[in-house]
Amino acid sequence: MPRKFDQTSPYWIDNRARVVAIQKLMKEKGLDVYLGTRPRTLSFILDAFCPWRSFLIIPAQGDPVLYTFLVDATRVADETWLPTDNVRAYAPMGGQDQITVVSSMITEELGLAKGRLGVEDGISTYTPEGNLTHYEWEMLQQALPSWEFVNAHSLVDGLSFIKDAGTIARFREASRIVDEGQKVARAAIEHGGWKGMTETEIAGIAALAMRRAGSVSEWNFAGLNEISSGYRTGLGACTPPTNRKFQAGEPLMLDFHSMFMLALGDHSHNYLIKPVSASLRRHADNFVDLVETVLANYKPGATPSSLSAIMMDRAEVLGCADYILPGCEHGIGLFGDEWRIGQATDGPFPYWTDPDHVYEKGELLICAMQYAAPDEGVGFRYENPILIGENGCETLSKFPLAIEEID
C-alpha cells in the first residue's frame, strides 16, 4: 500500500530531515557523497521495504537517488517519500548495471570528477547486513579512480540510535500485534489443544492472527516465527519450527515476530505442558526470576557489562549460572537493523556490542535472554522490545511474564 504522507499521524517520520542531518555530518567529515547499501540505512532513509540489493546515493545537498533491482523499482517508487524520478532501476543490460549507474550518477549527474565517497563496510553475525562487497568496492574504485573511499556507516548509525516519536509509536503497534499472536496461540494450545499439534502448526496459527492484526511480515532474516518444544528448547537461539509434535511433560517456547511500517515486534513466551516435574518447574522459576531482575535494572546509566554482572550474580544465588548465556540484549531498529547495541565501533571487539556502552533515554533495544540446559532437555527464551526511559524501561510487549503450565 502506498505511503500516506499525513504529518498528523502518530507514525509520521520526517525522512527528509534525516537526510539533511546526514548531509550536515557529511560536511563535518569532508564527504562529498554517501553511498548507502545496508537494509538498515535504506529503511531509515527511504521508509520503504527494500529487500533487493540497492544503492542509495546521498549528495551533499538535495534529495538522495536510489538504484534498486529492475523488478522492484516501480513498487519502491510508489511507497517511498522520494520523488518518483529519484527511484531508478539497475539491470543486466548495457550501461545499466549497478557499477555503471552508480558511478555515472556521481560523475555525470552530480558533476563530481573526484572527492571523498562515504561507504558502508564492516563485519556482522547478521547475514544480510548489506555492507559494500569486495567486488563492488574494487569495481567502483576502477570506475571512480580519483575518489577516496571512506567507511562512514557511523553517520547513519549514530542518527538512528535514539528513536523519535513516530518510530517509537510504530514499535508499540508492532508489539501490540505480536501480543495478539501470543493470545491466539495460548487459546489454541490450552485445554488439550496442543495434543497432536506441531511446531509448524502453532507458528502458522500465530502468523495468521498477527497478519489479521496488521502485520505485513514475520520480518527476521530467517523469515519465520521461531518455535521449539521439548529438548529443542535447550538448543539455543534461532529455532525454526519443525514438524515435531508437542508432548506431555515438556517445555514449549513460542517466539513470534511482526512488522508494522518497518518497525519490528518480537516477543518470546514459554510454557510447560503438564505433568510438570519439580526439576522443570525449578528451571522455569529461575528463568522468570532472572528476567525480572534484568528488566528492573535497565535504565539510563547502566551498561551491558553492569547488567550482565547483575544477571550472573543472581544466577549464582539461584544455582543456575551454568545455564544462562552471559548477555541480555540484541539491537533493534527499522527493518534490517537488529545487530549492534551502541553505534560506536571502538570497543574491545569492533562491530560487536560495546560492553561499556552507557544507556540513554530514548534507546530502544531487545531484552534478549537465553536459558539452556541441553543435558536436561530444557531451555527458555525471553525477547521483548524495551524503551529506555527516565528511571527505567518500558516493555513494549504487554503479554504477561510467566511460564505457565498447560493442561
Short mmCIF file of C-alpha atoms in Angstrom, two decimals:
data_model
loop_
_atom_site.label_atom_id
_atom_site.label_comp_id
_atom_site.label_asym_id
_atom_site.label_seq_id
_atom_site.Cartn_x
_atom_site.Cartn_y
_atom_site.Cartn_z
CA MET A 1 0.00 0.00 0.00
CA PRO A 2 1.43 3.43 -0.92
CA ARG A 3 2.53 5.60 1.99
CA LYS A 4 0.19 8.30 3.19
CA PHE A 5 2.06 11.49 3.96
CA ASP A 6 -0.05 12.51 6.93
CA GLN A 7 2.07 14.63 9.25
CA THR A 8 -0.62 14.39 11.95
CA SER A 9 -0.24 10.60 12.12
CA PRO A 10 1.41 9.22 15.26
CA TYR A 11 3.60 7.18 12.90
CA TRP A 12 4.91 10.18 10.95
CA ILE A 13 8.66 10.31 10.36
CA ASP A 14 10.38 13.31 8.78
CA ASN A 15 12.66 11.40 6.40
CA ARG A 16 13.86 14.49 4.57
CA ALA A 17 15.08 15.90 7.89
CA ARG A 18 17.06 12.69 8.37
CA VAL A 19 18.78 13.28 5.04
CA VAL A 20 19.61 16.86 6.00
CA ALA A 21 21.11 15.61 9.28
CA ILE A 22 23.27 13.11 7.38
CA GLN A 23 24.38 15.84 4.96
CA LYS A 24 25.42 18.02 7.88
CA LEU A 25 27.59 15.19 9.20
CA MET A 26 28.97 14.60 5.71
CA LYS A 27 30.15 18.19 5.60
CA GLU A 28 31.80 17.81 9.02
CA LYS A 29 33.57 14.63 7.85
CA GLY A 30 34.56 16.09 4.48
CA LEU A 31 32.44 13.65 2.46
CA ASP A 32 31.16 14.69 -0.95
CA VAL A 33 28.79 11.72 -1.44
CA TYR A 34 27.43 8.97 0.82
CA LEU A 35 26.65 5.55 -0.68
CA GLY A 36 24.24 3.51 1.45
CA THR A 37 23.88 -0.23 0.81
CA ARG A 38 22.67 -1.72 4.11
CA PRO A 39 18.99 -2.57 4.65
CA ARG A 40 19.09 -0.57 7.90
CA THR A 41 20.20 2.53 6.00
CA LEU A 42 17.62 2.00 3.26
CA SER A 43 14.81 1.63 5.81
CA PHE A 44 15.96 4.61 7.86
CA ILE A 45 16.10 6.93 4.85
CA LEU A 46 13.54 5.58 2.39
CA ASP A 47 10.87 4.43 4.85
CA ALA A 48 10.04 1.66 2.36
CA PHE A 49 10.65 -2.08 2.28
CA CYS A 50 13.73 -2.62 0.13
CA PRO A 51 14.76 -6.31 0.02
CA TRP A 52 16.86 -6.33 -3.16
CA ARG A 53 20.47 -5.23 -3.36
CA SER A 54 20.18 -1.45 -3.61
CA PHE A 55 22.39 1.63 -3.73
CA LEU A 56 21.33 4.91 -2.12
CA ILE A 57 23.34 7.92 -3.26
CA ILE A 58 23.15 10.89 -0.89
CA PRO A 59 24.69 14.06 -2.36
CA ALA A 60 25.98 16.99 -0.33
CA GLN A 61 22.69 18.80 -0.96
CA GLY A 62 19.26 17.79 -2.20
CA ASP A 63 17.35 14.53 -2.19
CA PRO A 64 19.03 11.12 -2.50
CA VAL A 65 18.79 8.90 -5.54
CA LEU A 66 18.09 5.18 -5.19
CA TYR A 67 19.07 2.44 -7.61
CA THR A 68 17.33 -0.87 -6.95
CA PHE A 69 16.73 -4.02 -8.95
CA LEU A 70 14.57 -3.55 -12.04
CA VAL A 71 11.76 -5.85 -10.89
CA ASP A 72 11.15 -3.81 -7.71
CA ALA A 73 11.86 -0.22 -8.69
CA THR A 74 8.29 0.78 -9.54
CA ARG A 75 6.91 -0.62 -6.29
CA VAL A 76 9.57 1.12 -4.17
CA ALA A 77 8.93 4.40 -6.00
CA ASP A 78 5.26 4.07 -5.12
CA GLU A 79 5.96 3.56 -1.41
CA THR A 80 8.84 5.89 -0.56
CA TRP A 81 8.71 9.64 0.03
CA LEU A 82 11.37 10.31 -2.62
CA PRO A 83 10.30 11.94 -5.88
CA THR A 84 9.48 9.27 -8.46
CA ASP A 85 12.41 10.29 -10.67
CA ASN A 86 14.79 9.63 -7.79
CA VAL A 87 13.98 5.92 -7.66
CA ARG A 88 15.69 4.18 -10.55
CA ALA A 89 16.39 0.68 -11.77
CA TYR A 90 19.56 -1.22 -12.50
CA ALA A 91 19.57 -4.28 -14.72
CA PRO A 92 21.96 -6.63 -16.56
CA MET A 93 21.91 -4.58 -19.74
CA GLY A 94 24.45 -2.38 -21.46
CA GLY A 95 25.23 0.60 -19.29
CA GLN A 96 22.56 -0.28 -16.74
CA ASP A 97 24.49 -2.48 -14.32
CA GLN A 98 24.99 -1.43 -10.70
CA ILE A 99 28.54 -0.14 -11.02
CA THR A 100 27.86 1.86 -14.16
CA VAL A 101 24.69 3.59 -12.95
CA VAL A 102 26.16 4.47 -9.55
CA SER A 103 29.45 5.81 -10.89
CA SER A 104 27.74 7.68 -13.76
CA MET A 105 25.29 9.33 -11.40
CA ILE A 106 28.18 10.62 -9.29
CA THR A 107 30.45 11.78 -12.10
CA GLU A 108 27.93 12.91 -14.71
CA GLU A 109 24.74 13.89 -12.95
CA LEU A 110 26.40 15.35 -9.86
CA GLY A 111 29.33 16.54 -11.97
CA LEU A 112 31.97 15.40 -9.49
CA ALA A 113 35.28 14.24 -11.00
CA LYS A 114 36.86 13.48 -7.62
CA GLY A 115 36.14 13.63 -3.92
CA ARG A 116 35.58 11.53 -0.82
CA LEU A 117 32.93 8.81 -1.00
CA GLY A 118 31.36 7.55 2.22
CA VAL A 119 30.62 3.83 2.01
CA GLU A 120 29.32 1.16 4.40
CA ASP A 121 31.74 -1.57 5.41
CA GLY A 122 32.41 -3.82 8.40
CA ILE A 123 31.53 -7.23 9.83
CA SER A 124 28.43 -8.72 11.40
CA THR A 125 26.93 -12.00 12.50
CA TYR A 126 23.75 -10.87 10.77
CA THR A 127 23.58 -12.48 7.31
CA PRO A 128 22.01 -9.65 5.24
CA GLU A 129 23.98 -6.77 6.75
CA GLY A 130 24.47 -5.26 3.30
CA ASN A 131 27.98 -3.85 3.56
CA LEU A 132 29.71 -2.99 0.30
CA THR A 133 31.16 -6.23 -1.08
CA HIS A 134 34.81 -6.66 -2.01
CA TYR A 135 33.87 -6.93 -5.68
CA GLU A 136 31.69 -3.80 -5.59
CA TRP A 137 34.45 -1.89 -3.82
CA GLU A 138 37.03 -2.89 -6.45
CA MET A 139 34.76 -2.16 -9.41
CA LEU A 140 33.65 1.20 -8.03
CA GLN A 141 37.28 2.17 -7.40
CA GLN A 142 38.05 1.36 -11.03
CA ALA A 143 35.07 3.45 -12.16
CA LEU A 144 35.94 6.29 -9.74
CA PRO A 145 39.76 6.31 -9.76
CA SER A 146 40.10 9.82 -8.36
CA TRP A 147 37.87 9.16 -5.37
CA GLU A 148 38.87 8.30 -1.81
CA PHE A 149 36.64 5.66 -0.22
CA VAL A 150 35.83 6.25 3.47
CA ASN A 151 34.00 3.82 5.76
CA ALA A 152 31.24 6.10 7.07
CA HIS A 153 28.34 3.92 8.27
CA SER A 154 28.64 5.51 11.73
CA LEU A 155 26.87 8.60 10.39
CA VAL A 156 23.62 6.70 9.90
CA ASP A 157 24.13 4.50 12.95
CA GLY A 158 24.55 7.48 15.23
CA LEU A 159 21.48 9.30 13.93
CA SER A 160 19.27 6.22 14.12
CA PHE A 161 20.31 5.29 17.63
CA ILE A 162 17.87 7.39 19.67
CA LYS A 163 14.34 6.77 18.40
CA ASP A 164 11.94 9.58 17.50
CA ALA A 165 8.26 9.65 18.43
CA GLY A 166 7.00 8.22 15.14
CA THR A 167 9.41 5.29 15.27
CA ILE A 168 8.51 4.54 18.90
CA ALA A 169 4.78 4.62 18.06
CA ARG A 170 5.38 2.11 15.26
CA PHE A 171 7.24 -0.21 17.62
CA ARG A 172 4.43 -0.05 20.16
CA GLU A 173 1.97 -1.07 17.47
CA ALA A 174 4.23 -3.89 16.24
CA SER A 175 4.38 -5.20 19.81
CA ARG A 176 0.60 -4.97 20.19
CA ILE A 177 0.34 -7.10 17.07
CA VAL A 178 2.73 -9.71 18.49
CA ASP A 179 0.65 -9.84 21.65
CA GLU A 180 -2.37 -10.72 19.51
CA GLY A 181 -0.40 -13.64 18.11
CA GLN A 182 0.52 -14.80 21.60
CA LYS A 183 -3.10 -14.56 22.78
CA VAL A 184 -4.38 -16.67 19.89
CA ALA A 185 -1.57 -19.20 20.33
CA ARG A 186 -2.35 -19.50 24.05
CA ALA A 187 -6.00 -20.18 23.28
CA ALA A 188 -5.04 -22.77 20.65
CA ILE A 189 -2.86 -24.90 22.93
CA GLU A 190 -4.79 -24.76 26.21
CA HIS A 191 -7.32 -27.39 27.36
CA GLY A 192 -5.57 -30.12 25.39
CA GLY A 193 -5.41 -28.17 22.14
CA TRP A 194 -1.70 -28.89 22.00
CA LYS A 195 -2.28 -32.61 21.52
CA GLY A 196 -1.23 -33.66 18.03
CA MET A 197 -0.14 -30.11 17.21
CA THR A 198 3.26 -29.42 15.63
CA GLU A 199 5.70 -26.56 15.95
CA THR A 200 4.98 -25.54 12.38
CA GLU A 201 1.23 -25.50 13.00
CA ILE A 202 1.36 -23.17 16.00
CA ALA A 203 3.72 -20.89 14.05
CA GLY A 204 1.10 -20.63 11.31
CA ILE A 205 -1.76 -20.04 13.74
CA ALA A 206 0.11 -17.12 15.29
CA ALA A 207 1.21 -15.75 11.92
CA LEU A 208 -2.40 -15.61 10.69
CA ALA A 209 -3.52 -13.85 13.87
CA MET A 210 -0.76 -11.26 13.57
CA ARG A 211 -1.49 -10.67 9.88
CA ARG A 212 -5.14 -10.09 10.75
CA ALA A 213 -3.99 -7.61 13.39
CA GLY A 214 -1.92 -5.64 10.87
CA SER A 215 1.47 -7.31 10.49
CA VAL A 216 2.94 -7.42 6.99
CA SER A 217 5.79 -9.84 7.65
CA GLU A 218 7.49 -12.14 10.14
CA TRP A 219 10.43 -9.80 9.39
CA ASN A 220 13.54 -11.55 10.67
CA PHE A 221 16.24 -12.70 8.27
CA ALA A 222 15.17 -16.32 8.85
CA GLY A 223 11.75 -15.27 7.53
CA LEU A 224 9.77 -17.10 10.18
CA ASN A 225 8.46 -17.38 13.70
CA GLU A 226 10.74 -19.43 15.93
CA ILE A 227 9.24 -22.37 17.81
CA SER A 228 10.86 -25.07 19.90
CA SER A 229 9.46 -27.84 22.04
CA GLY A 230 10.92 -30.49 24.31
CA TYR A 231 14.68 -30.97 24.04
CA ARG A 232 14.83 -28.41 21.20
CA THR A 233 14.18 -25.59 23.72
CA GLY A 234 17.69 -26.22 25.07
CA LEU A 235 19.45 -25.86 21.73
CA GLY A 236 19.88 -22.08 21.89
CA ALA A 237 18.67 -19.13 19.85
CA CYS A 238 17.09 -19.33 16.39
CA THR A 239 14.85 -22.38 16.31
CA PRO A 240 12.97 -22.64 13.02
CA PRO A 241 9.78 -24.68 13.58
CA THR A 242 9.76 -28.35 12.64
CA ASN A 243 7.02 -30.95 12.28
CA ARG A 244 7.78 -32.22 15.78
CA LYS A 245 4.58 -32.79 17.78
CA PHE A 246 4.17 -31.40 21.28
CA GLN A 247 4.44 -33.92 24.10
CA ALA A 248 3.19 -34.06 27.68
CA GLY A 249 5.74 -33.15 30.33
CA GLU A 250 7.78 -30.93 28.01
CA PRO A 251 8.63 -27.23 27.73
CA LEU A 252 7.39 -25.15 24.81
CA MET A 253 8.81 -21.85 23.52
CA LEU A 254 6.90 -19.53 21.17
CA ASP A 255 8.94 -16.67 19.68
CA PHE A 256 6.77 -14.54 17.40
CA HIS A 257 7.69 -11.67 15.07
CA SER A 258 5.74 -8.95 13.30
CA MET A 259 6.41 -5.92 11.12
CA PHE A 260 4.40 -2.71 11.08
CA MET A 261 5.60 0.19 8.92
CA LEU A 262 9.11 -1.31 9.06
CA ALA A 263 9.07 -1.45 12.88
CA LEU A 264 9.56 -4.89 14.35
CA GLY A 265 7.69 -6.79 17.03
CA ASP A 266 9.50 -9.59 18.84
CA HIS A 267 8.29 -11.47 21.89
CA SER A 268 9.06 -14.93 23.26
CA HIS A 269 6.77 -16.73 25.69
CA ASN A 270 7.38 -20.08 27.39
CA TYR A 271 5.05 -22.81 28.62
CA LEU A 272 5.25 -26.11 30.44
CA ILE A 273 2.93 -28.89 29.27
CA LYS A 274 1.63 -30.93 32.21
CA PRO A 275 2.62 -33.07 34.04
CA VAL A 276 5.46 -30.80 35.16
CA SER A 277 8.38 -32.26 37.08
CA ALA A 278 9.91 -30.47 40.06
CA SER A 279 13.14 -30.02 38.10
CA LEU A 280 11.35 -28.42 35.15
CA ARG A 281 9.42 -26.08 37.44
CA ARG A 282 12.61 -25.05 39.21
CA HIS A 283 14.32 -24.18 35.93
CA ALA A 284 11.27 -22.16 34.87
CA ASP A 285 11.08 -20.22 38.14
CA ASN A 286 14.79 -19.44 37.96
CA PHE A 287 14.45 -18.04 34.48
CA VAL A 288 11.49 -15.80 35.34
CA ASP A 289 13.43 -14.51 38.37
CA LEU A 290 16.42 -13.66 36.15
CA VAL A 291 14.29 -11.84 33.58
CA GLU A 292 12.59 -9.79 36.28
CA THR A 293 15.99 -8.94 37.76
CA VAL A 294 17.41 -7.73 34.46
CA LEU A 295 14.34 -5.69 33.48
CA ALA A 296 14.40 -3.93 36.85
CA ASN A 297 17.92 -2.70 36.14
CA TYR A 298 17.60 -1.41 32.56
CA LYS A 299 17.86 2.37 32.96
CA PRO A 300 19.96 5.34 31.88
CA GLY A 301 23.49 4.99 33.18
CA ALA A 302 23.54 1.19 33.12
CA THR A 303 25.83 -0.67 30.71
CA PRO A 304 25.76 -4.12 29.09
CA SER A 305 28.58 -5.12 31.44
CA SER A 306 26.74 -3.98 34.56
CA LEU A 307 23.56 -5.78 33.52
CA SER A 308 25.41 -8.99 32.72
CA ALA A 309 27.13 -8.85 36.10
CA ILE A 310 23.82 -8.34 37.91
CA MET A 311 22.26 -11.21 35.96
CA MET A 312 25.13 -13.61 36.59
CA ASP A 313 25.33 -12.71 40.30
CA ARG A 314 21.63 -13.52 40.64
CA ALA A 315 22.11 -16.74 38.68
CA GLU A 316 24.84 -17.78 41.12
CA VAL A 317 22.43 -17.22 44.02
CA LEU A 318 19.78 -19.30 42.27
CA GLY A 319 22.26 -22.02 41.39
CA CYS A 320 21.72 -21.81 37.63
CA ALA A 321 24.74 -19.84 36.38
CA ASP A 322 25.78 -22.73 34.13
CA TYR A 323 22.52 -22.45 32.18
CA ILE A 324 22.28 -18.73 31.39
CA LEU A 325 24.08 -17.09 28.47
CA PRO A 326 26.03 -14.01 29.66
CA GLY A 327 24.17 -11.44 27.59
CA CYS A 328 20.89 -9.56 27.95
CA GLU A 329 20.11 -7.90 24.63
CA HIS A 330 20.25 -7.55 20.90
CA GLY A 331 19.73 -4.49 18.74
CA ILE A 332 16.54 -3.43 17.06
CA GLY A 333 15.54 -0.68 14.67
CA LEU A 334 13.55 -0.45 11.48
CA PHE A 335 13.78 -3.43 9.14
CA GLY A 336 17.38 -4.57 8.64
CA ASP A 337 18.67 -3.07 11.88
CA GLU A 338 18.88 -5.73 14.58
CA TRP A 339 22.51 -6.35 15.29
CA ARG A 340 24.69 -3.89 17.22
CA ILE A 341 23.97 -2.16 20.53
CA GLY A 342 25.73 1.18 20.54
CA GLN A 343 26.75 2.88 17.33
CA ALA A 344 30.44 3.21 18.21
CA THR A 345 32.89 0.65 16.83
CA ASP A 346 35.80 1.41 19.13
CA GLY A 347 35.04 -1.19 21.80
CA PRO A 348 37.32 -4.14 22.56
CA PHE A 349 35.77 -6.05 19.64
CA PRO A 350 34.77 -3.67 16.81
CA TYR A 351 31.26 -4.14 15.43
CA TRP A 352 30.21 -6.12 18.50
CA THR A 353 28.32 -4.72 21.45
CA ASP A 354 30.47 -2.29 23.39
CA PRO A 355 30.23 -3.74 26.94
CA ASP A 356 30.77 -0.27 28.39
CA HIS A 357 28.12 1.46 26.29
CA VAL A 358 26.08 3.67 28.64
CA TYR A 359 22.33 3.51 28.07
CA GLU A 360 20.50 6.75 27.34
CA LYS A 361 16.88 7.79 27.42
CA GLY A 362 15.25 7.08 24.06
CA GLU A 363 17.21 3.94 23.20
CA LEU A 364 15.12 1.02 22.00
CA LEU A 365 16.53 -2.50 22.05
CA ILE A 366 15.51 -6.09 22.67
CA CYS A 367 15.91 -7.52 26.14
CA ALA A 368 17.04 -10.96 24.97
CA MET A 369 17.88 -13.74 27.42
CA GLN A 370 18.57 -17.42 26.81
CA TYR A 371 18.50 -20.21 29.40
CA ALA A 372 19.74 -23.56 28.11
CA ALA A 373 20.17 -26.88 29.91
CA PRO A 374 20.53 -29.24 26.92
CA ASP A 375 21.57 -32.20 29.07
CA GLU A 376 18.20 -31.95 30.81
CA GLY A 377 16.27 -31.27 27.62
CA VAL A 378 15.04 -27.84 28.65
CA GLY A 379 15.61 -24.19 27.82
CA PHE A 380 13.75 -20.90 27.80
CA ARG A 381 13.97 -17.68 25.81
CA TYR A 382 12.82 -14.16 26.58
CA GLU A 383 12.74 -11.41 23.97
CA ASN A 384 10.86 -8.15 24.28
CA PRO A 385 11.49 -4.66 22.84
CA ILE A 386 12.22 -2.21 25.64
CA LEU A 387 12.36 1.58 25.60
CA ILE A 388 14.81 3.22 27.99
CA GLY A 389 13.06 5.97 29.96
CA GLU A 390 13.98 8.45 32.68
CA ASN A 391 14.13 5.94 35.53
CA GLY A 392 13.81 2.50 33.96
CA CYS A 393 12.49 0.74 30.88
CA GLU A 394 9.10 0.18 29.27
CA THR A 395 8.43 -3.30 27.93
CA LEU A 396 6.56 -2.86 24.66
CA SER A 397 5.02 -6.33 24.58
CA LYS A 398 2.49 -6.49 27.39
CA PHE A 399 1.93 -10.25 27.33
CA PRO A 400 2.48 -11.33 30.96
CA LEU A 401 5.91 -12.53 32.02
CA ALA A 402 5.28 -16.06 33.33
CA ILE A 403 5.96 -19.65 32.44
CA GLU A 404 2.51 -21.19 32.65
CA GLU A 405 1.54 -24.81 32.96
CA ILE A 406 -0.81 -26.00 30.22
CA ASP A 407 -3.23 -28.93 30.66
#
